[in-house]
Coordinates of C-alpha atoms and ligand atoms in Angstrom, one line a residue:
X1 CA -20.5 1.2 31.0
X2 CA -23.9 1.7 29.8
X3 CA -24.9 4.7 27.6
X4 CA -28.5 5.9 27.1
X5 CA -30.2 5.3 23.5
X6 CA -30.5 9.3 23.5
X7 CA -26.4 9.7 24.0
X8 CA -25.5 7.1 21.4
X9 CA -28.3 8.5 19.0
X10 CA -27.1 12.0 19.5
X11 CA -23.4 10.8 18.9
X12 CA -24.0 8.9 15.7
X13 CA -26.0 11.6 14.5
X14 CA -23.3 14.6 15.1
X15 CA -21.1 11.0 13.2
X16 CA -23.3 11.4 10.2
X17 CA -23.0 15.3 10.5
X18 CA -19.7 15.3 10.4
X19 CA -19.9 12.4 7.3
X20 CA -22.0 14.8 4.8
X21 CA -20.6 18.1 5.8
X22 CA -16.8 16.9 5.0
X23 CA -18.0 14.9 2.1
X24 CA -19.7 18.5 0.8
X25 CA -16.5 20.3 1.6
X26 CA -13.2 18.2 1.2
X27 CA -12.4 19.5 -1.9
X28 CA -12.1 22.9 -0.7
X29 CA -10.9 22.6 3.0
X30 CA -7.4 23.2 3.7
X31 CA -5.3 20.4 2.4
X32 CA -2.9 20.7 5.5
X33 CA -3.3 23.4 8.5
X34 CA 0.6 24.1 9.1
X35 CA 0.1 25.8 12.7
X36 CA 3.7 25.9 15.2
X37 CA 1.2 26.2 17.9
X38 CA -0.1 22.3 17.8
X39 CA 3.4 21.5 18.7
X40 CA 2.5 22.7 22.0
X41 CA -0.4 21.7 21.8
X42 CA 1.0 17.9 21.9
X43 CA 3.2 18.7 25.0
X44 CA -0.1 19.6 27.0
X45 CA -1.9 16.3 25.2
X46 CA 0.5 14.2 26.7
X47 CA 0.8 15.3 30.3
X48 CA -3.7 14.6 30.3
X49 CA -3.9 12.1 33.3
X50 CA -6.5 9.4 33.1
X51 CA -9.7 10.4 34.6
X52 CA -11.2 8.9 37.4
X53 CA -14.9 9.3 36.4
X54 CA -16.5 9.1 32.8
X55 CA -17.0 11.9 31.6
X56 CA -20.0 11.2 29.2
X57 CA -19.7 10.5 25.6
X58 CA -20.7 13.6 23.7
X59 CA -18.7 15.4 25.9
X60 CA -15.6 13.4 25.0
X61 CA -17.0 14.1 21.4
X62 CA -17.0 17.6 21.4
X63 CA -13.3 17.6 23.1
X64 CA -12.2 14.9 20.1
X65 CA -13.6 17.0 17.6
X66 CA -11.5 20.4 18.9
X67 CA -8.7 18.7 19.6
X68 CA -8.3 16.4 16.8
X69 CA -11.1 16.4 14.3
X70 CA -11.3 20.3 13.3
X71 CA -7.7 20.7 12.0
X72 CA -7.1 17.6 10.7
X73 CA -5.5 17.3 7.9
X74 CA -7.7 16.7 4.7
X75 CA -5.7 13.3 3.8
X76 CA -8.7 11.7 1.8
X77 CA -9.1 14.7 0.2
X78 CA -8.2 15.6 -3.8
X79 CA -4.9 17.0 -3.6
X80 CA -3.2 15.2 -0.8
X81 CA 0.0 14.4 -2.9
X82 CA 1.7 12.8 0.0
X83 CA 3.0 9.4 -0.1
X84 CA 0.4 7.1 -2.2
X85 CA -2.4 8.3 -0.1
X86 CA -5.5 7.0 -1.4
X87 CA -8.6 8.5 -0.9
X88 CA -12.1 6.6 0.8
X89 CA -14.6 5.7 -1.2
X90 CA -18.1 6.8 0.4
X91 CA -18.6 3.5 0.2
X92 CA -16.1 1.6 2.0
X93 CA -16.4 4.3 4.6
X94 CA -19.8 2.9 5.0
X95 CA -18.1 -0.4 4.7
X96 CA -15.7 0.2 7.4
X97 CA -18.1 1.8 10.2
X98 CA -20.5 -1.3 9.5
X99 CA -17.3 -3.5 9.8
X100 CA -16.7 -2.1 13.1
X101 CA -20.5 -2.1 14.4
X102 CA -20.5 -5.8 13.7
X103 CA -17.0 -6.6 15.2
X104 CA -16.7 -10.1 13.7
X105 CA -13.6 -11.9 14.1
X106 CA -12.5 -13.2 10.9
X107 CA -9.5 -15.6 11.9
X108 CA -12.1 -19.0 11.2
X109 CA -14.0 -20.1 8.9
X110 CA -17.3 -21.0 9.6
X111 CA -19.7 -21.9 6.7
X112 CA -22.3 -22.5 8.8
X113 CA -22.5 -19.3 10.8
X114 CA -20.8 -17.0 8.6
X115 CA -20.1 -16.0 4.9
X116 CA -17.6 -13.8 6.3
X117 CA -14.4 -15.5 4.9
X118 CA -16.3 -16.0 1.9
X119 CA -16.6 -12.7 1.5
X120 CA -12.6 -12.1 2.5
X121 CA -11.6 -14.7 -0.4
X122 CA -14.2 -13.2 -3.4
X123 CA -13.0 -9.7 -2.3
X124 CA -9.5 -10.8 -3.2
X125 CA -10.5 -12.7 -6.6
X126 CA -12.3 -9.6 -7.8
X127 CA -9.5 -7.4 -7.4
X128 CA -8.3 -10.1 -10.0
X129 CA -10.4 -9.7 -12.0
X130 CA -10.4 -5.6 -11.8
X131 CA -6.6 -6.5 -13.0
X132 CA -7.0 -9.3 -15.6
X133 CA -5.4 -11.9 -13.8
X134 CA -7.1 -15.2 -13.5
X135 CA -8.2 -16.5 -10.3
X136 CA -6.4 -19.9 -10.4
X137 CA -2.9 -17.9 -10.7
X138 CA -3.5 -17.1 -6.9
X139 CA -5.3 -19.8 -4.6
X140 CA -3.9 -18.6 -1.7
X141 CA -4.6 -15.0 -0.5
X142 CA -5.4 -12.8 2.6
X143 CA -5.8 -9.5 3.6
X144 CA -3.5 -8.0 5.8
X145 CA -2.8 -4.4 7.3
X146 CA -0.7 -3.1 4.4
X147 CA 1.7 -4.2 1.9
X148 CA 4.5 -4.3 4.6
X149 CA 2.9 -6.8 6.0
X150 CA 2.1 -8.5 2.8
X151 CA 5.9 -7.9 1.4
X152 CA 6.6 -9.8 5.0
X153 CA 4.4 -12.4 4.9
X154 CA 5.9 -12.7 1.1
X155 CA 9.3 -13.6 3.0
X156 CA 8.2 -15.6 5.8
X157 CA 6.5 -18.2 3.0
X158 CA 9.3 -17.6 0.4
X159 CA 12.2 -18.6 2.9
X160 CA 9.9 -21.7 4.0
X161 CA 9.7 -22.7 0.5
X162 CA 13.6 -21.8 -0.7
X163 CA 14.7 -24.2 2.4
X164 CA 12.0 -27.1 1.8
X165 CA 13.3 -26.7 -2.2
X166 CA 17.0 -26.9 -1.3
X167 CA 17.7 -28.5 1.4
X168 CA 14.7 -29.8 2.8
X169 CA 14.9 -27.7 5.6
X170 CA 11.4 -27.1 7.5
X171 CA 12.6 -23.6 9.0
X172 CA 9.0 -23.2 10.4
X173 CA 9.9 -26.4 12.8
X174 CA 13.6 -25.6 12.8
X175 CA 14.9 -22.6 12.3
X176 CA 17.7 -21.8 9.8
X177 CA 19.8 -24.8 10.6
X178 CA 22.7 -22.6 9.6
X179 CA 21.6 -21.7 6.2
X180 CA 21.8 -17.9 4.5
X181 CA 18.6 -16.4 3.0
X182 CA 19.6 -13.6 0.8
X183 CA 16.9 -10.8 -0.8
X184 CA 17.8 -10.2 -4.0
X185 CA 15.8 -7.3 -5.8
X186 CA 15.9 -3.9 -7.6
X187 CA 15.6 -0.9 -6.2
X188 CA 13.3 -3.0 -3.7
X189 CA 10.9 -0.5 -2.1
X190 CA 12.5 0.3 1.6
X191 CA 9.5 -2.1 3.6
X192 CA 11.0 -5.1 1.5
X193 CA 14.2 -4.0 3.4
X194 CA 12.6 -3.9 6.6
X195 CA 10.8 -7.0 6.3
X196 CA 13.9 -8.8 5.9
X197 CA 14.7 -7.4 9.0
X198 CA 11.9 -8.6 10.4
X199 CA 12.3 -12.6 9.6
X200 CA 15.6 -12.8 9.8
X201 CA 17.0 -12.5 6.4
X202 CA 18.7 -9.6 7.5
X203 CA 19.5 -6.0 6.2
X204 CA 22.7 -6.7 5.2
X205 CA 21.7 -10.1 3.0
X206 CA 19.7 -7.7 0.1
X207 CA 21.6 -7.7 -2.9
X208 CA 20.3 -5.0 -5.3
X209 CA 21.6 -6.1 -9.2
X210 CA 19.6 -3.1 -10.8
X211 CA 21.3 -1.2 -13.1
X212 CA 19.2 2.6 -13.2
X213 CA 18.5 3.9 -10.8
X214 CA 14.5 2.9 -11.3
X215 CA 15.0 -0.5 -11.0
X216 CA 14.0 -0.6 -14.5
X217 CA 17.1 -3.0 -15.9
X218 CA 18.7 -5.8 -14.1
X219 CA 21.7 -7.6 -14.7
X220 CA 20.7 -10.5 -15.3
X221 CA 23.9 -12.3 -15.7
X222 CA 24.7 -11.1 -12.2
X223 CA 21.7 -12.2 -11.1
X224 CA 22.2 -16.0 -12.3
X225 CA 25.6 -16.2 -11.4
X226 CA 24.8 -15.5 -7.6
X227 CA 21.9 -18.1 -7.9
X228 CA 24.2 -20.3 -10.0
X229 CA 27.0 -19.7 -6.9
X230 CA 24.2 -20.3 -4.1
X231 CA 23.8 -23.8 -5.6
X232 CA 27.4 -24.8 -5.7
X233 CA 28.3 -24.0 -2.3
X234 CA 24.9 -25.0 -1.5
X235 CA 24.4 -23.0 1.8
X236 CA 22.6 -20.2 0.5
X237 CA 19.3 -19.8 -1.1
X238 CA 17.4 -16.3 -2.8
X239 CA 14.1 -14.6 -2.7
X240 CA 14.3 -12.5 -5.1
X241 CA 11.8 -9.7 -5.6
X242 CA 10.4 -7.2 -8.5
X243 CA 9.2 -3.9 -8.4
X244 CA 5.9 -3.3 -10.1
X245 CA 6.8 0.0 -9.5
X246 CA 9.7 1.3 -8.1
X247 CA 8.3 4.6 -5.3
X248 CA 10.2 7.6 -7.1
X249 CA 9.0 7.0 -10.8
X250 CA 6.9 4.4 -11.1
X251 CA 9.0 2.3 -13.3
X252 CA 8.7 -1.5 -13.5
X253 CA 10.9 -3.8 -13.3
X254 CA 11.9 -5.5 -17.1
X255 CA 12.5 -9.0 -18.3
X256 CA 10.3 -10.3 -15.2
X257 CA 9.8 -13.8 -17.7
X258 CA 13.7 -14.4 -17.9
X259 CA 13.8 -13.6 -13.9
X260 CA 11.2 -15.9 -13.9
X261 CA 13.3 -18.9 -15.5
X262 CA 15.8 -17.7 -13.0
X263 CA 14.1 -18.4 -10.3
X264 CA 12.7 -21.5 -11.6
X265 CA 15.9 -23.0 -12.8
X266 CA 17.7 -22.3 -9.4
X267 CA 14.9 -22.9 -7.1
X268 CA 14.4 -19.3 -5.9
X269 CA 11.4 -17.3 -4.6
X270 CA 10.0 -14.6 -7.2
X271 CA 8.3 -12.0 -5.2
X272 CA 6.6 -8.7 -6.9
X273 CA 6.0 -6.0 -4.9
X274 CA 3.0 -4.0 -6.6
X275 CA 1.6 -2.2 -3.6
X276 CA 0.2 0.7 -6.0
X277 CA 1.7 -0.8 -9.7
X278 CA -0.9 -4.1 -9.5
X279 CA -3.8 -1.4 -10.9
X280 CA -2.1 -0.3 -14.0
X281 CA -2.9 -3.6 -15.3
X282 CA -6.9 -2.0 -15.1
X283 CA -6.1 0.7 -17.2
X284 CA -6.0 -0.2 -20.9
X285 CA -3.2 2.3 -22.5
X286 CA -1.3 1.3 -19.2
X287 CA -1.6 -2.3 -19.3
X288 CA 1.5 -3.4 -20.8
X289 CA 3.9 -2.0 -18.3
X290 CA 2.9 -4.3 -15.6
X291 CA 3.4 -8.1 -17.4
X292 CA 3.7 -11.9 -16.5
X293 CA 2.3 -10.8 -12.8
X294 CA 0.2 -14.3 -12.3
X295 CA 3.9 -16.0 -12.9
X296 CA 4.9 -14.9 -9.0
X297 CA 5.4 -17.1 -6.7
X298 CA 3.6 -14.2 -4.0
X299 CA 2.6 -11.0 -4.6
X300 CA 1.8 -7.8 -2.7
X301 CA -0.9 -5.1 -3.6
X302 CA -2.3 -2.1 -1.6
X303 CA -6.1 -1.7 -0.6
X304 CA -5.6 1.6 1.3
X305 CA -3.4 3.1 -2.0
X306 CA -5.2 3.0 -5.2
X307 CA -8.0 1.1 -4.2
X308 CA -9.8 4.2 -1.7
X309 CA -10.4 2.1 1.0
X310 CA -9.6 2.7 4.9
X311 CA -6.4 2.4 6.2
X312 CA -5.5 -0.3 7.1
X313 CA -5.5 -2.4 4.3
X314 CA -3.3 -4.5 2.1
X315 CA -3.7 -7.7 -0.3
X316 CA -1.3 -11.0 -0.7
X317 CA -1.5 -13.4 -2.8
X318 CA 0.5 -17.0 -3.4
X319 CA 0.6 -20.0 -5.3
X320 CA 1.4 -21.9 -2.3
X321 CA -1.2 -22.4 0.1
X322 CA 0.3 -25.4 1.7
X323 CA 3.3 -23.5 2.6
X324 CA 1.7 -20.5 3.9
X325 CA -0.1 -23.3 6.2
X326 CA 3.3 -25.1 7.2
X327 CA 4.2 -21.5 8.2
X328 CA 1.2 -20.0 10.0
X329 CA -1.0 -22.6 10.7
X330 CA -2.0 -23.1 13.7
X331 CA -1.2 -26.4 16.4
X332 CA -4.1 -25.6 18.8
X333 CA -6.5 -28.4 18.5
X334 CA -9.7 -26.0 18.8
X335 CA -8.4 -23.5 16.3
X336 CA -7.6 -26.8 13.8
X337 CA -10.8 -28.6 14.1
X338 CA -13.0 -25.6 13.4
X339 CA -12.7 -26.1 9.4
X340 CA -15.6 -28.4 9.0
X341 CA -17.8 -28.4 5.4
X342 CA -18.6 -25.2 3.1
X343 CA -16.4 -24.1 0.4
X344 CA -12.4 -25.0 -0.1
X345 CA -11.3 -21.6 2.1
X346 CA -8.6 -21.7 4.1
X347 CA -8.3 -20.8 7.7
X348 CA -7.3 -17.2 7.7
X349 CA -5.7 -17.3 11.2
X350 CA -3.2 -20.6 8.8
X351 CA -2.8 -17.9 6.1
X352 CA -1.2 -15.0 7.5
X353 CA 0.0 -13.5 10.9
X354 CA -2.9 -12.4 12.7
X355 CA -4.7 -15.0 14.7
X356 CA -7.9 -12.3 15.4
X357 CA -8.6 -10.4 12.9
X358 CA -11.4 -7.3 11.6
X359 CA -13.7 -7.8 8.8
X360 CA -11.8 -5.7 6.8
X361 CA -13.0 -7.3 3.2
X362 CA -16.2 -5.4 3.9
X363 CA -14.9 -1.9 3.4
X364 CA -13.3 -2.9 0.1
X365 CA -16.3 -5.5 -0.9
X366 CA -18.6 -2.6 -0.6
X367 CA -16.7 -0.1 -2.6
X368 CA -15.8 -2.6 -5.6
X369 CA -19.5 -3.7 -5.9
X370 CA -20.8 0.2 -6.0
X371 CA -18.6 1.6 -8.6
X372 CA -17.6 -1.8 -10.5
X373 CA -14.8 -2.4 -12.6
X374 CA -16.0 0.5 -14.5
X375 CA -15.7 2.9 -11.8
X376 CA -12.5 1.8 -11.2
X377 CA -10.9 1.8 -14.3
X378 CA -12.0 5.1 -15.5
X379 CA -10.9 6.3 -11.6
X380 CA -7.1 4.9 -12.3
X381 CA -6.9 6.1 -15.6
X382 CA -8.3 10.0 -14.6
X383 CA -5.3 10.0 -11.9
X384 CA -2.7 9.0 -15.0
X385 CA -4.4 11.9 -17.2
X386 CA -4.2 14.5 -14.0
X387 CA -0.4 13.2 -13.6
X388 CA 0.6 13.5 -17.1
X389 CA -1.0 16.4 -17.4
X390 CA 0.5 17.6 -14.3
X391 CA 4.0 17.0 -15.2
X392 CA 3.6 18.5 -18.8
X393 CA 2.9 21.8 -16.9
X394 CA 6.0 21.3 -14.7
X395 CA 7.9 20.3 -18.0
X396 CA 7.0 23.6 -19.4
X397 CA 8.0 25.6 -16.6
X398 CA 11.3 27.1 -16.5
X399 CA 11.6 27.0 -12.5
X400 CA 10.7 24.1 -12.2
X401 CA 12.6 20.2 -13.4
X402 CA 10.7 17.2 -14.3
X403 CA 13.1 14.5 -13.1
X404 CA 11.6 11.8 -15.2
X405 CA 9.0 11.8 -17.6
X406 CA 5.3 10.2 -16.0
X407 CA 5.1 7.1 -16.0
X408 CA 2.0 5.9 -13.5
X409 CA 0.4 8.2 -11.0
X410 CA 3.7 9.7 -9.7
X411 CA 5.5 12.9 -10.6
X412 CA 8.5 13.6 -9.9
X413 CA 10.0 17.4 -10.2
X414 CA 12.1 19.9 -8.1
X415 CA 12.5 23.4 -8.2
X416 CA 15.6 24.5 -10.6
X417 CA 16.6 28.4 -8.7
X418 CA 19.5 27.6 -6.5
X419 CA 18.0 28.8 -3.4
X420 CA 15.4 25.6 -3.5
X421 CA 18.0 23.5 -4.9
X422 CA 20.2 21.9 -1.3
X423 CA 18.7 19.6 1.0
X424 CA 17.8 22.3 2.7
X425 CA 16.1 24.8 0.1
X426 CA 13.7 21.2 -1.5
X427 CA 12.4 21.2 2.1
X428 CA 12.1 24.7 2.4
X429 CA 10.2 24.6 -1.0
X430 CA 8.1 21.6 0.4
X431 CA 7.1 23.7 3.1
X432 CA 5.9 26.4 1.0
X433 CA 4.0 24.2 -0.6
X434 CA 2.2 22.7 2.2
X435 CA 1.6 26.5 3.7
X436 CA -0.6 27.2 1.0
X437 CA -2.6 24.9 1.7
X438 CA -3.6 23.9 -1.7
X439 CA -1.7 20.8 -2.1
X440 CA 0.7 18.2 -0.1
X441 CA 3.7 16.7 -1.3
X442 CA 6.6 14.2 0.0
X443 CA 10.3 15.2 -0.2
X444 CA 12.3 12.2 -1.6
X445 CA 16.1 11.6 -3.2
X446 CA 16.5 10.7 -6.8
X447 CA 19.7 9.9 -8.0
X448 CA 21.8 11.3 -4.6
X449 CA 19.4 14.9 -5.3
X450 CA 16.8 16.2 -3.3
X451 CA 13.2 16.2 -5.3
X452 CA 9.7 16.2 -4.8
X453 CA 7.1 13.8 -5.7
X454 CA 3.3 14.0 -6.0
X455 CA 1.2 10.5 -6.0
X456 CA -2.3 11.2 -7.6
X457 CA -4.3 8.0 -6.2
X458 CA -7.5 9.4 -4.9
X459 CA -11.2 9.2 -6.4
X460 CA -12.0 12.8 -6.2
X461 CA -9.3 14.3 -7.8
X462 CA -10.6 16.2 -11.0
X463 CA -9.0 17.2 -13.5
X464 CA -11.1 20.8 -14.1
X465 CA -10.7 21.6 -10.5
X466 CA -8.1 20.2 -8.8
X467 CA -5.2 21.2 -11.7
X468 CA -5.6 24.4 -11.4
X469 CA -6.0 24.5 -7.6
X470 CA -2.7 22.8 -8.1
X471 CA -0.9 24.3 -10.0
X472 CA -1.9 28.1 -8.4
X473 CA -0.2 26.5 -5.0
X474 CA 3.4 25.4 -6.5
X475 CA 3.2 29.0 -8.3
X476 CA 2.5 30.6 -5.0
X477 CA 5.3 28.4 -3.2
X478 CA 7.7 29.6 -6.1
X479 CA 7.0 33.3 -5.1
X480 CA 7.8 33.1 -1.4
Ligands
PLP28 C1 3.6 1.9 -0.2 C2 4.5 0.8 -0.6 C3 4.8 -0.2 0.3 C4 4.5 -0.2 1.7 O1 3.1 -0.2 1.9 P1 2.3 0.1 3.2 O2 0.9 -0.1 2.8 O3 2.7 1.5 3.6 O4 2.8 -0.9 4.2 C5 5.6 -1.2 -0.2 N1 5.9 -1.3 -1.5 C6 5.6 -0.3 -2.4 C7 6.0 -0.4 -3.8 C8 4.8 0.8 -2.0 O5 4.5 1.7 -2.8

């Protein structure tokens, strides 16, 4: 398995080739390379048998780079409008490759041979701070792989807590002893939905008591009669979760203080969802749309969205830190003992669900302490200009619908000639789009209609360069 110094040298070189030349140029490659051919191209990939003999490492390099590397799309790039993308910052992508030469294990803590989990835990507390949220609203926190898993980790400690509360039920020991979990949300982003799947709540238990389709308004008088209900018949219990912001627009959920007394008065789990929303607490004229968030019982936040950092990356945070233990912590008597002096940090293996885990604090450790809160704030609030500027163009233009006004980061438009206007003719528009190569977009369904929706979330995205790059490729997709 050995490699000579010369190979590895010669590999990380062509590496940091590779780094400067794409940091030089993402702005102007191809956003997307739309090419029929690469669906062949995956046929062939997949029939490649395992080789008997090594075949060297640069050698494997150059095949990588032709097969994968050169067409790639540009994802971290400016106008990569798909999903809420995220760009890297140069430096957690320094972060991350020095997370991965190091290959530390971060499931233990261990004062006295690494400040690791120290590391992990501040990295959490100053994405507090970026947000104006005191570090005593959240003692418990972990990084996980994305705010899926955060949204399910939210539900594996909620329904702990909801059973303990009610019927002190340990359903970490026991099970569900026959009891019904229900999710009750608005407009509840569809990984909420999944991760009740996933432990057991079930699909079929999410109650959604919106009243827009944003999630904006609940009713709230539905909402406490079903908790009100739970408690009289006594064999159901709620998590109930808020959207800080709903996918489509953006919009947060209201009155999250009188769901709050809600929750409190009938001993149910509050739950905010704010995988990309958490950072419009940074940005002072945006502030106010994201309220009361330190009064959740667990909440969820992105590091590979907004934040610029590698995939995969995502933030959790709870007030419980005992019960998050009850849930995950570990029996095995080596894994328990290993907690001995240093600082009041948890074992991260007893926080969350991975027992081994990457250092992957360092990525996002690295990229807060280059650019500050500063550099962060002013990035958020140059993608909300960029958007609103976006959308006034779309508002202005005749062939084109802007679905709801900005909000956040998201716009959300479709194309109003009939031909783009099915199922059928948004996608055909979306490809369009993508074809030119200037921009990428995700199809999505706002009130039962096809539309389109561009996420600005990425550090390089400028508003002298990148808006009229943009705005040339949705012209150019209306003329085809
Ligand atoms: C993106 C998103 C998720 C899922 O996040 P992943 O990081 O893709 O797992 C959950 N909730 C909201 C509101 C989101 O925007």
């Amino acid at each position: 398995m050995d490699i000579s110094r010369a190979d590895l040298q010669r590999a990380l070189e062509r590496i940091v080739q590779i780094a400067l030349d794409r940091n030089d140029t993402l702005p102007e490659l191809p956003v997307v390379k739309v090419n029929h051919d690469f669906v062949q191209a995956e046929s062939q990939l997949l029939n490649t048998p395992l080789p008997e003999n090594g075949q060297g490492l640069n050698d494997i390099f150059s095949t990588v780079y032709q097969t994968v590397l050169k067409d790639a799309p540009s994802a971290n790039g400016p106008r990569y409008f798909g999903l809420i993308t995220g760009g890297t910052t140069p430096a957690s992508i320094v972060g991350d490759f020095v997370a991965t030469l190091y290959d530390l294990n971060v499931s233990l803590h261990l004062p006295k041979e690494t400040v690791a989990t120290a590391i992990e835990q501040l990295t959490l507390d100053m994405v507090l701070d970026l947000c104006y949220i005191p570090r005593e609203a959240f003692p418990g926190k972990i990084l996980t792989t994305g705010a899926t898993a955060s949204n399910t980790v939210g539900l594996m400690v909620g329904r702990q807590w909801v059973a303990q509360q009610r019927w002190n039920i340990d359903i970490a020991e026991d099970g569900f002893c026959g009891k019904t979990i229900r999710l009750i949300g608005g407009r509840a982003h569809s990984s909420m939905i999944k991760a009740a799947a996933m432990v057991g709540i079930g699909r079929r238990n999410y109650i959604d008591v919106s009243l827009d389709d944003e999630g904006h308004q609940w009713d709230l008088d539905q909402l406490e009669k079903i908790l009100k209900e739970q408690q009289v018949k006594d064999v159901e219990a709620s998590i109930v979760v808020v959207g800080y912001g709903e996918i489509n627009t953006s919009c947060f959920t209201n009155d999250v203080l009188k769901i709050r007394e809600l929750c409190t008065k009938y001993d149910a789990w509050l739950h905010i969802d704010a995988a990309f929303g958490l950072f419009a607490r940074a940005i002072p004229t945006h502030a106010h749309m994201a309220p009361h968030i330190e009064s959740a019982d667990s909440l969820t936040s992105d590091g590979h969205k907004w934040l610029n950092v590698p995939y995969d990356c995502g933030l959790f945070y709870t007030k419980h830190v005992d019960v998050c233990e009850q849930v995950f912590g570990a029996k095995s008597a080596y894994l328990a003992t290993a907690n001995a002096g240093g600082a009041d940090i948890r074992q991260p293996l007893n926080m969350g669900i991975e027992n081994s885990r990457r250092f992957r604090a360092l990525p996002m450790y690295m990229s807060l302490l280059t650019y500050g809160a500063k550099g962060y704030r002013d990035m958020f609030a140059s993608n909300c200009r960029f958007t609103e500027l976006l959308g006034d163009w779309i508002n202005e233009n005749p062939e084109l619908e802007l679905l709801m006004p900005v909000q956040l980061n998201n716009v959300l438009f479709s194309a109003t000639a009939a031909k783009w206007n099915t199922q059928g003719g948004n996608d055909a528009f979306i490809d369009a789009i993508k074809e030119t190569g200037l921009l990428y977009v995700s199809k999505t369904v706002y009130k039962g209609k096809p539309a389109i929706r561009a996420a600005v979330s990425n550090w390089r995205t400028n508003i002298d360069t990148d808006l009229p790059i943009t705005i040339k490729g949705i012209e150019k997709a209306l003329q085809s």
